[in-house]
Amino acid sequence: SKLKETLTKTRNNFVSKVTELVTVHKKIDEEFYEELEDILLQADVGVAAACHLLDEIRSEVKQRKISEAADVRDLLEEKMLELLGEQASLEINTALPAVILVVGVNGVGKTTTIGKLAYRMCQQGKDVLLVAADTFRAAAIEQLEIWSERTGSEIIKHMAGSDPAAVVFDALQAAKKRGIDVVIIDTAGRLHTKTNLMEELRKIERVVTREIPEAPHEVLLVIDAATGQNALRQAELFKEATKVTGIALAKLDGTAKGGIVLAISEELGIPVKLVGTGEGMEDLRDFDSHEFVSALFT
Ligand code: GDP
């Protein structure tokens, strides 16, 4: 499957090493656990999730009287699946228009993710409106325009430098008037002026809720799978400012550190809802824990 291809680097860096470890290391001793922990950390599973998984494995090994290292591979797969749990999918079957606010640091793949999402929804026959609320960069507005043309979505934009909340207000008015199905709001991601950005996002969220009380239906935080533990710190920042309801994990195809999915689950408690599997318009999929773990292990 395509997800299997996407996870090739992660599989080579992670599950292949586990397979090698359980083959070389027939006995389950302290050294075995230490090496397993190293492999988990190198795949960016993170300290918390790695400890969690190892604790679970140790206790199962005792309980089930497992003595063959080879059986630990299956145990790891089982425990990873348990840790990820059933993940929620995108919440867009709401009263119209559904509003998706997209946040994230510049360069993580935010615009591309918005474009892919718009493409998917247009393909489903939905009327999509893109909102260029990253007014800080003229290039961001231009990029969004390109995606609007490519996907056949409408766009609302103001001039660079204008008030992002005002663009959002106009867009929601237009969406209600035109009977738009899905509104996707692009936001700024400049981190060097952190406080201002977070205030800006809060203001946008307030405007959305004032115009449509149950909106935003989704606040999607886009993070770059390749940035590893750094992505978690970004997530903490955005969580403080907005009600993040889901993670879109971009660039999963380019990284050997796909273990970040487990770190997100363990440390953030926000479901991964979408994964980016390439630069193309169709390279976006709903995240499915079973599919993810099975693509890694088989
Ligand atoms: P933004 O600044 O967050 O809006 O980032 P962009 O959407 O402009 O993306 C930055 C770069 O990452 C671009 O070159 C994209 O083509 C690339 N990109 C985005 N998502 C993915 C993905 O899932 N896989 C790959 N391989 N590249 C991606």
CSV table of C-alpha atoms and ligand atoms in Angstrom, one decimal:
chain,number,residue,atom,x,y,z
A,1,SER,CA,0.0,0.0,0.0
A,2,LYS,CA,1.0,3.6,-0.3
A,3,LEU,CA,1.3,4.1,3.5
A,4,LYS,CA,3.8,1.2,3.5
A,5,GLU,CA,5.9,3.2,1.0
A,6,THR,CA,5.5,6.3,3.1
A,7,LEU,CA,6.8,4.5,6.1
A,8,THR,CA,9.8,2.9,4.4
A,9,LYS,CA,12.4,5.0,6.1
A,10,THR,CA,10.8,4.7,9.5
A,11,ARG,CA,10.5,0.9,9.0
A,12,ASN,CA,14.2,0.6,8.1
A,13,ASN,CA,15.2,2.7,11.0
A,14,PHE,CA,12.9,1.2,13.5
A,15,VAL,CA,11.2,-2.1,13.0
A,16,SER,CA,14.1,-3.6,11.0
A,17,LYS,CA,16.3,-2.8,13.9
A,18,VAL,CA,13.9,-4.4,16.4
A,19,THR,CA,13.8,-7.5,14.2
A,20,GLU,CA,17.6,-7.6,14.1
A,21,LEU,CA,17.7,-7.1,17.9
A,22,VAL,CA,15.4,-10.0,18.7
A,23,THR,CA,17.2,-12.2,16.2
A,24,VAL,CA,20.7,-11.5,17.6
A,25,HIS,CA,19.7,-11.2,21.2
A,26,LYS,CA,17.8,-14.4,21.9
A,27,LYS,CA,17.6,-13.8,25.7
A,28,ILE,CA,15.5,-11.1,27.3
A,29,ASP,CA,17.9,-9.5,29.7
A,30,GLU,CA,18.6,-5.9,30.8
A,31,GLU,CA,20.9,-5.3,27.9
A,32,PHE,CA,18.1,-6.4,25.5
A,33,TYR,CA,15.7,-3.8,27.1
A,34,GLU,CA,18.4,-1.1,26.9
A,35,GLU,CA,18.9,-1.7,23.2
A,36,LEU,CA,15.2,-1.8,22.6
A,37,GLU,CA,14.9,1.6,24.3
A,38,ASP,CA,17.7,3.1,22.2
A,39,ILE,CA,15.9,2.0,19.0
A,40,LEU,CA,12.7,3.5,20.2
A,41,LEU,CA,14.3,6.8,21.0
A,42,GLN,CA,16.2,7.0,17.7
A,43,ALA,CA,12.9,6.6,15.9
A,44,ASP,CA,11.6,9.7,17.9
A,45,VAL,CA,9.1,7.8,20.0
A,46,GLY,CA,10.1,10.1,22.8
A,47,VAL,CA,11.1,9.3,26.4
A,48,ALA,CA,7.6,9.2,27.8
A,49,ALA,CA,6.2,6.8,25.2
A,50,ALA,CA,9.4,4.7,25.2
A,51,CYS,CA,9.1,4.2,29.0
A,52,HIS,CA,5.4,3.5,28.7
A,53,LEU,CA,6.0,0.8,26.1
A,54,LEU,CA,8.9,-0.8,27.9
A,55,ASP,CA,7.0,-0.9,31.2
A,56,GLU,CA,4.1,-2.6,29.5
A,57,ILE,CA,6.4,-5.1,27.7
A,58,ARG,CA,8.3,-5.9,30.9
A,59,SER,CA,5.2,-6.7,32.7
A,60,GLU,CA,3.7,-8.8,29.9
A,61,VAL,CA,6.9,-10.7,29.6
A,62,LYS,CA,6.7,-11.6,33.3
A,63,GLN,CA,3.0,-12.3,33.3
A,64,ARG,CA,2.9,-14.4,30.2
A,65,LYS,CA,6.3,-16.0,31.1
A,66,ILE,CA,7.8,-15.1,27.7
A,67,SER,CA,11.4,-16.2,27.3
A,68,GLU,CA,12.0,-15.8,23.6
A,69,ALA,CA,13.2,-12.3,22.4
A,70,ALA,CA,11.4,-13.0,19.1
A,71,ASP,CA,8.0,-12.8,20.8
A,72,VAL,CA,8.8,-9.3,22.0
A,73,ARG,CA,8.5,-8.0,18.5
A,74,ASP,CA,4.8,-9.0,18.4
A,75,LEU,CA,4.4,-7.6,21.9
A,76,LEU,CA,5.8,-4.3,20.8
A,77,GLU,CA,3.3,-4.2,17.9
A,78,GLU,CA,0.4,-4.9,20.2
A,79,LYS,CA,1.5,-2.3,22.8
A,80,MET,CA,2.0,0.4,20.2
A,81,LEU,CA,-1.5,-0.2,18.9
A,82,GLU,CA,-2.9,0.0,22.4
A,83,LEU,CA,-1.0,3.3,23.0
A,84,LEU,CA,-2.3,4.8,19.9
A,85,GLY,CA,-5.9,3.7,20.6
A,86,GLU,CA,-8.7,4.4,18.2
A,87,GLN,CA,-8.1,7.8,16.7
A,88,ALA,CA,-10.8,10.2,15.8
A,89,SER,CA,-11.4,11.4,12.2
A,90,LEU,CA,-12.1,14.9,10.9
A,91,GLU,CA,-15.3,16.5,12.3
A,92,ILE,CA,-16.9,18.1,9.3
A,93,ASN,CA,-20.3,16.6,9.0
A,94,THR,CA,-21.8,19.6,10.9
A,95,ALA,CA,-24.3,22.3,10.3
A,96,LEU,CA,-23.0,24.3,7.4
A,97,PRO,CA,-20.5,25.8,6.9
A,98,ALA,CA,-18.0,23.6,8.6
A,99,VAL,CA,-15.1,25.7,9.7
A,100,ILE,CA,-11.5,24.3,9.9
A,101,LEU,CA,-8.9,26.6,11.4
A,102,VAL,CA,-5.4,25.5,10.4
A,103,VAL,CA,-2.4,26.5,12.5
A,104,GLY,CA,1.3,25.8,12.6
A,105,VAL,CA,4.8,27.2,12.2
A,106,ASN,CA,5.9,28.4,8.8
A,107,GLY,CA,7.5,25.7,6.6
A,108,VAL,CA,5.9,22.7,8.3
A,109,GLY,CA,3.6,22.1,5.3
A,110,LYS,CA,0.5,24.1,6.3
A,111,THR,CA,-0.4,25.5,2.9
A,112,THR,CA,0.2,22.2,1.2
A,113,THR,CA,-2.0,20.4,3.7
A,114,ILE,CA,-4.8,23.0,3.2
A,115,GLY,CA,-4.5,22.5,-0.6
A,116,LYS,CA,-4.7,18.8,-0.3
A,117,LEU,CA,-7.7,19.0,2.1
A,118,ALA,CA,-9.5,21.4,-0.3
A,119,TYR,CA,-8.8,19.1,-3.2
A,120,ARG,CA,-10.2,16.1,-1.3
A,121,MET,CA,-13.4,18.0,-0.4
A,122,CYS,CA,-13.9,19.5,-3.8
A,123,GLN,CA,-13.6,16.0,-5.2
A,124,GLN,CA,-16.4,15.0,-2.8
A,125,GLY,CA,-18.5,17.6,-4.4
A,126,LYS,CA,-18.3,20.2,-1.6
A,127,ASP,CA,-18.1,23.9,-2.0
A,128,VAL,CA,-14.9,25.0,-0.4
A,129,LEU,CA,-13.8,28.5,0.6
A,130,LEU,CA,-10.1,29.1,1.5
A,131,VAL,CA,-9.4,32.1,3.7
A,132,ALA,CA,-6.0,33.8,3.4
A,133,ALA,CA,-5.6,34.9,7.1
A,134,ASP,CA,-1.8,34.7,7.0
A,135,THR,CA,-1.7,38.4,5.9
A,136,PHE,CA,1.8,38.7,7.3
A,137,ARG,CA,3.4,37.3,4.1
A,138,ALA,CA,2.3,38.3,0.6
A,139,ALA,CA,3.8,35.0,-0.6
A,140,ALA,CA,1.4,33.1,1.7
A,141,ILE,CA,-1.6,34.7,0.0
A,142,GLU,CA,-0.2,33.9,-3.4
A,143,GLN,CA,0.4,30.3,-2.5
A,144,LEU,CA,-3.1,29.9,-1.3
A,145,GLU,CA,-4.4,31.5,-4.5
A,146,ILE,CA,-2.5,28.9,-6.5
A,147,TRP,CA,-4.2,26.1,-4.5
A,148,SER,CA,-7.6,27.7,-4.9
A,149,GLU,CA,-7.1,27.6,-8.7
A,150,ARG,CA,-5.7,24.1,-8.7
A,151,THR,CA,-8.5,22.7,-6.6
A,152,GLY,CA,-11.4,24.8,-7.8
A,153,SER,CA,-12.0,26.3,-4.4
A,154,GLU,CA,-13.1,29.8,-3.8
A,155,ILE,CA,-10.8,32.2,-1.9
A,156,ILE,CA,-11.2,35.3,0.3
A,157,LYS,CA,-8.2,37.5,0.7
A,158,HIS,CA,-7.2,41.0,1.7
A,159,MET,CA,-4.0,42.9,1.0
A,160,ALA,CA,-0.9,41.8,2.8
A,161,GLY,CA,-0.5,43.5,6.1
A,162,SER,CA,-4.3,43.8,6.8
A,163,ASP,CA,-6.0,42.5,9.9
A,164,PRO,CA,-6.3,38.7,9.8
A,165,ALA,CA,-9.5,38.7,11.9
A,166,ALA,CA,-11.1,41.1,9.4
A,167,VAL,CA,-10.4,38.6,6.5
A,168,VAL,CA,-11.9,35.9,8.6
A,169,PHE,CA,-15.0,37.9,9.3
A,170,ASP,CA,-15.5,38.7,5.6
A,171,ALA,CA,-15.0,35.1,4.7
A,172,LEU,CA,-17.6,33.8,7.1
A,173,GLN,CA,-20.1,36.4,5.9
A,174,ALA,CA,-19.5,35.3,2.4
A,175,ALA,CA,-19.6,31.6,3.3
A,176,LYS,CA,-23.1,32.0,4.9
A,177,LYS,CA,-24.4,34.0,2.0
A,178,ARG,CA,-23.0,31.7,-0.7
A,179,GLY,CA,-24.0,28.4,1.0
A,180,ILE,CA,-20.4,27.2,1.3
A,181,ASP,CA,-19.9,23.7,2.8
A,182,VAL,CA,-16.4,24.0,4.2
A,183,VAL,CA,-14.3,27.0,5.2
A,184,ILE,CA,-10.6,26.4,5.6
A,185,ILE,CA,-8.7,29.2,7.3
A,186,ASP,CA,-4.9,29.6,6.7
A,187,THR,CA,-3.1,31.4,9.5
A,188,ALA,CA,0.3,32.9,10.1
A,189,GLY,CA,3.1,30.8,11.5
A,190,ARG,CA,5.9,33.3,12.4
A,191,LEU,CA,7.4,32.1,15.6
A,192,HIS,CA,9.9,34.9,16.3
A,193,THR,CA,7.0,37.1,17.5
A,194,LYS,CA,5.4,34.4,19.4
A,195,THR,CA,3.2,36.4,21.7
A,196,ASN,CA,1.6,38.4,18.9
A,197,LEU,CA,1.0,35.4,16.9
A,198,MET,CA,-0.8,33.6,19.7
A,199,GLU,CA,-2.9,36.7,20.3
A,200,GLU,CA,-3.7,36.9,16.7
A,201,LEU,CA,-4.9,33.2,16.7
A,202,ARG,CA,-7.1,33.8,19.8
A,203,LYS,CA,-8.7,36.8,18.1
A,204,ILE,CA,-9.4,34.8,14.9
A,205,GLU,CA,-10.9,32.0,17.0
A,206,ARG,CA,-13.1,34.5,18.8
A,207,VAL,CA,-14.4,36.0,15.5
A,208,VAL,CA,-15.2,32.5,14.2
A,209,THR,CA,-17.1,31.6,17.3
A,210,ARG,CA,-19.0,34.9,17.3
A,211,GLU,CA,-20.1,34.4,13.7
A,212,ILE,CA,-20.9,30.6,14.0
A,213,PRO,CA,-21.3,29.6,17.7
A,214,GLU,CA,-20.3,25.9,17.3
A,215,ALA,CA,-17.3,26.8,15.1
A,216,PRO,CA,-14.4,26.3,14.6
A,217,HIS,CA,-15.4,22.6,14.2
A,218,GLU,CA,-11.7,21.7,13.9
A,219,VAL,CA,-8.5,23.4,14.8
A,220,LEU,CA,-5.9,21.5,13.0
A,221,LEU,CA,-2.3,21.8,14.0
A,222,VAL,CA,0.1,21.0,11.2
A,223,ILE,CA,3.5,19.6,12.3
A,224,ASP,CA,6.4,18.4,10.3
A,225,ALA,CA,7.1,14.7,11.1
A,226,ALA,CA,10.8,15.3,10.4
A,227,THR,CA,11.3,17.8,13.2
A,228,GLY,CA,10.9,15.2,15.9
A,229,GLN,CA,10.7,16.3,19.5
A,230,ASN,CA,10.7,19.9,18.4
A,231,ALA,CA,7.2,19.4,16.9
A,232,LEU,CA,6.0,18.5,20.4
A,233,ARG,CA,7.2,21.8,21.8
A,234,GLN,CA,5.4,23.7,19.0
A,235,ALA,CA,2.3,21.8,19.8
A,236,GLU,CA,2.4,22.8,23.4
A,237,LEU,CA,2.6,26.5,22.3
A,238,PHE,CA,-0.4,26.3,20.0
A,239,LYS,CA,-2.4,24.3,22.6
A,240,GLU,CA,-2.1,27.3,24.9
A,241,ALA,CA,-3.6,29.7,22.4
A,242,THR,CA,-6.2,27.6,20.6
A,243,LYS,CA,-8.4,24.6,21.2
A,244,VAL,CA,-6.4,22.2,19.0
A,245,THR,CA,-8.7,19.3,18.0
A,246,GLY,CA,-6.4,17.4,15.7
A,247,ILE,CA,-2.9,17.0,14.3
A,248,ALA,CA,-2.1,16.9,10.6
A,249,LEU,CA,1.3,15.3,10.4
A,250,ALA,CA,3.0,16.4,7.2
A,251,LYS,CA,6.1,14.9,5.5
A,252,LEU,CA,5.7,11.5,7.0
A,253,ASP,CA,7.2,10.2,3.8
A,254,GLY,CA,10.5,11.9,4.1
A,255,THR,CA,11.4,10.9,7.6
A,256,ALA,CA,12.9,7.9,9.5
A,257,LYS,CA,11.3,9.3,12.6
A,258,GLY,CA,7.7,8.2,12.2
A,259,GLY,CA,7.8,7.1,15.9
A,260,ILE,CA,6.8,10.7,16.5
A,261,VAL,CA,3.2,9.5,16.1
A,262,LEU,CA,3.6,7.6,19.4
A,263,ALA,CA,5.1,10.6,21.2
A,264,ILE,CA,2.2,12.8,20.1
A,265,SER,CA,-0.3,10.3,21.4
A,266,GLU,CA,1.5,9.8,24.7
A,267,GLU,CA,2.4,13.4,25.4
A,268,LEU,CA,-0.2,15.6,23.8
A,269,GLY,CA,-3.4,13.7,24.0
A,270,ILE,CA,-4.5,15.2,20.7
A,271,PRO,CA,-5.4,12.7,17.9
A,272,VAL,CA,-3.4,12.6,14.7
A,273,LYS,CA,-6.2,13.0,12.2
A,274,LEU,CA,-4.3,13.4,8.9
A,275,VAL,CA,-1.0,12.4,7.5
A,276,GLY,CA,0.9,13.9,4.6
A,277,THR,CA,2.5,11.3,2.4
A,278,GLY,CA,4.1,13.4,-0.3
A,279,GLU,CA,3.9,16.7,-2.2
A,280,GLY,CA,1.1,15.8,-4.5
A,281,MET,CA,-2.5,16.9,-4.2
A,282,GLU,CA,-3.6,13.4,-3.4
A,283,ASP,CA,-0.9,12.7,-0.8
A,284,LEU,CA,-3.1,13.1,2.2
A,285,ARG,CA,-4.7,10.4,4.2
A,286,ASP,CA,-6.8,9.9,7.3
A,287,PHE,CA,-4.7,8.5,10.0
A,288,ASP,CA,-5.7,5.0,11.1
A,289,SER,CA,-3.8,3.4,14.0
A,290,HIS,CA,-4.3,-0.2,12.7
A,291,GLU,CA,-3.1,0.7,9.3
A,292,PHE,CA,-0.1,2.6,10.6
A,293,VAL,CA,1.1,-0.1,12.9
A,294,SER,CA,0.5,-2.8,10.4
A,295,ALA,CA,2.3,-0.9,7.7
A,296,LEU,CA,5.3,-0.6,10.0
A,297,PHE,CA,5.5,-4.2,11.1
A,298,THR,CA,4.5,-6.2,8.0
B,1,GDP,P1,4.0,26.2,5.1
B,1,GDP,O1,5.0,27.3,5.2
B,1,GDP,O2,3.8,25.6,6.4
B,1,GDP,O3,2.7,26.6,4.5
B,1,GDP,O4,4.6,25.1,4.2
B,1,GDP,P2,4.3,24.6,2.7
B,1,GDP,O5,3.0,24.0,2.6
B,1,GDP,O6,4.7,25.7,1.8
B,1,GDP,O7,5.4,23.4,2.6
B,1,GDP,C1,6.7,23.5,2.7
B,1,GDP,C2,7.4,22.4,1.8
B,1,GDP,O8,7.1,21.1,2.3
B,1,GDP,C3,6.9,22.5,0.4
B,1,GDP,O9,8.0,22.3,-0.4
B,1,GDP,C4,6.0,21.3,0.3
B,1,GDP,O10,5.9,20.8,-1.0
B,1,GDP,C5,6.6,20.3,1.3
B,1,GDP,N1,5.6,19.4,1.8
B,1,GDP,C6,4.4,19.7,2.5
B,1,GDP,N2,3.8,18.6,2.9
B,1,GDP,C7,4.5,17.5,2.5
B,1,GDP,C8,4.4,16.1,2.6
B,1,GDP,O11,3.5,15.5,3.2
B,1,GDP,N3,5.5,15.3,2.1
B,1,GDP,C9,6.5,15.9,1.4
B,1,GDP,N4,7.5,15.1,1.0
B,1,GDP,N5,6.7,17.2,1.3
B,1,GDP,C10,5.7,18.0,1.8
